[in-house]
Amino acid sequence: MIYKKRDGTLQIKIFFVGLLIGSSYLIGDTIHKAFIKRHKELNEVISMLEIIRMDLAFGLYTMEEIFYRASLRKDYCLCSFCKDMKEDLEKEDGKTIKEILNKNTIKLKKDTNLQDKEIEEIKKLFLTLGQSDIESQQRLIDLTCENLKKLTSDSKEEILKKGSLYKKLITFIGICIGIILI
């Protein structure tokens, strides 16, 4: 009878250890997926900027129209950012582009996995758009795209190094804690 109680306790311990190991694996996997998502979002930002550059080349659009056309790309991470920018620019409530960008980049930080350096690149670009001729604006977009491509290659390295490391390390820690508890 004493052995049955211990077997029941052991089964409960094994169940919770399995739960601990499974949850630690899921935490590591979630962190790994966040690195992958950031890489994907960087590529989407580059694609969005190339669309904006083409819009500038083929037509004389206002900033509101450019943000509107960019917001039509529903599958891109900047879609809601561009939509909010368009709406805020149309309001004409006396806010400067800098104030509008500050407000919307806060939302962008919450909605995406982009880091501050990428958001600052985007912000710098949008602060300068509309202040010079079309060719200069296109060069600024190309320069921003090049800077973001460098950050994209960095993010790919982070996926391979940090993302995989976190995934394995957190799972290993879960296994170690499980062994200690048994």
C-alpha atoms as one frame of an Amber mdcrd trajectory, in Angstrom:
protein
   0.000   0.000   0.000   2.834   2.399   0.726   4.303   1.620  -2.686   1.042
   2.549  -4.395   1.086   5.989  -2.788   4.645   6.526  -3.944   3.739   5.348
  -7.445   0.879   7.846  -7.531   3.154  10.625  -6.298   5.800   9.614  -8.811
   3.245   9.679 -11.617   2.166  13.171 -10.576   5.812  14.299 -10.487   6.451
  12.792 -13.919   3.329  14.496 -15.268   4.438  17.901 -13.957   8.011  17.370
 -15.138   6.662  16.546 -18.600   4.504  19.660 -18.442   7.547  21.720 -17.391
   9.695  20.359 -20.207   6.918  20.867 -22.751   6.268  24.425 -21.653   9.981
  25.276 -21.628  10.229  23.947 -25.186   7.265  26.104 -26.218   8.812  29.206
 -24.617  12.073  28.604 -26.493  10.169  27.992 -29.706   8.186  31.222 -29.250
  11.403  33.211 -28.822  12.861  31.520 -31.911   9.734  32.385 -33.929  10.001
  36.029 -32.801  13.451  36.210 -34.418  12.041  34.682 -37.608   9.099  37.086
 -37.592  11.433  40.090 -37.225  13.402  38.921 -40.267  10.186  38.530 -42.266
   8.945  41.958 -41.186  12.224  43.580 -42.243  11.813  42.087 -45.701   8.232
  43.372 -45.794   9.418  46.885 -44.869  11.951  46.797 -47.704   9.238  45.669
 -50.140   6.903  48.404 -48.901   9.604  51.052 -49.369  10.256  49.835 -52.901
   6.537  50.191 -53.635   6.636  53.736 -52.258   9.697  54.486 -54.412   7.857
  53.253 -57.522   4.824  55.369 -56.610   7.057  58.403 -56.386   8.640  57.601
 -59.762   5.396  57.122 -61.684   3.166  59.768 -60.240   2.973  62.917 -58.261
   1.262  61.620 -55.151   0.806  63.452 -51.902   2.052  61.876 -48.696  -1.515
  60.887 -47.825  -1.914  59.098 -51.159   1.428  57.318 -50.780   0.491  56.077
 -47.315  -2.956  55.096 -48.581  -1.501  53.044 -51.440   0.965  51.410 -49.049
  -1.835  50.594 -46.592  -3.595  48.550 -49.284  -0.962  45.831 -48.793  -2.859
  44.068 -46.026  -0.327  41.253 -45.664   2.546  43.614 -44.752   3.410  44.551
 -41.183   3.394  48.290 -42.033  -0.189  48.193 -43.309  -1.838  49.574 -40.165
   1.041  52.027 -39.637   0.544  53.449 -43.143  -3.221  53.585 -42.649  -2.816
  55.501 -39.374  -0.303  57.858 -40.990  -2.705  58.564 -43.860  -5.590  59.278
 -41.497  -3.484  61.509 -39.249  -2.134  63.469 -42.216  -5.656  64.044 -43.532
  -6.953  65.431 -40.217  -5.122  68.741 -40.585  -5.218  69.333 -36.829  -2.000
  71.339 -36.774   0.308  68.451 -35.903   3.678  68.271 -37.580   4.883  65.193
 -39.435   7.307  64.577 -36.562   4.492  64.485 -33.988   2.421  62.189 -36.196
   5.391  59.875 -36.725   6.188  59.758 -33.001   2.605  58.782 -32.229   2.450
  56.097 -34.900   5.918  54.638 -34.267   4.826  53.868 -30.713   2.054  51.728
 -32.209   4.543  50.234 -34.662   6.804  49.127 -31.795   3.857  47.414 -30.105
   2.501  45.742 -33.251   5.745  44.410 -34.743   8.988  42.721 -33.747  11.040
  45.482 -35.336  13.810  46.846 -33.153  14.473  50.493 -32.398  17.230  50.793
 -35.005  14.898  49.645 -37.790  12.092  51.897 -36.617  14.489  54.847 -36.474
  15.542  54.166 -40.090  11.891  54.214 -41.166  11.223  57.316 -39.111  14.213
  59.192 -40.571  13.050  58.364 -44.069   9.468  59.509 -43.557  10.650  62.726
 -41.909  12.583  63.637 -45.055  10.038  62.522 -47.663   8.214  65.356 -49.344
  10.955  67.880 -48.601  12.954  67.527 -51.803  12.603  66.592 -55.447  11.491
  63.135 -56.574  14.981  61.901 -57.493  16.387  62.844 -54.092  13.490  61.107
 -52.379  14.081  57.980 -54.439  17.760  58.012 -53.475  16.784  58.352 -49.810
  14.459  55.370 -50.120  17.199  53.357 -51.856  19.659  54.261 -49.088  17.162
  53.262 -46.415  16.515  49.981 -48.225  20.253  49.273 -48.317  20.556  49.983
 -44.587  17.593  47.722 -43.881  19.075  44.972 -46.061  22.180  45.048 -43.860
  19.939  44.747 -40.824  18.144  41.867 -42.552  21.385  39.942 -42.914  22.092
  40.648 -39.228  18.644  39.348 -38.311  19.263  36.174 -40.293  22.443  35.591
 -38.282  20.479  36.212 -35.083  17.976  33.542 -36.107  20.771  31.033 -36.572
  22.697  31.996 -33.452  20.451  33.508 -30.807  17.112  32.026 -31.843  18.360
  28.457 -31.947  20.415  29.005 -28.802  17.411  30.258 -26.832  15.294  27.385
 -28.075  17.838  24.762 -27.020  18.918  26.503 -23.813  15.442  27.011 -22.409
  14.495  23.424 -23.242  17.691  22.208 -21.556  16.933  24.286 -18.451  13.446
  22.771 -18.333  14.929  19.264 -18.533  17.439  20.078 -15.771  14.748  21.438
 -13.466  12.651  18.363 -14.235  15.502  16.043 -13.313  16.063  17.940 -10.072
  12.372  17.667  -9.171  12.267  13.909  -9.727
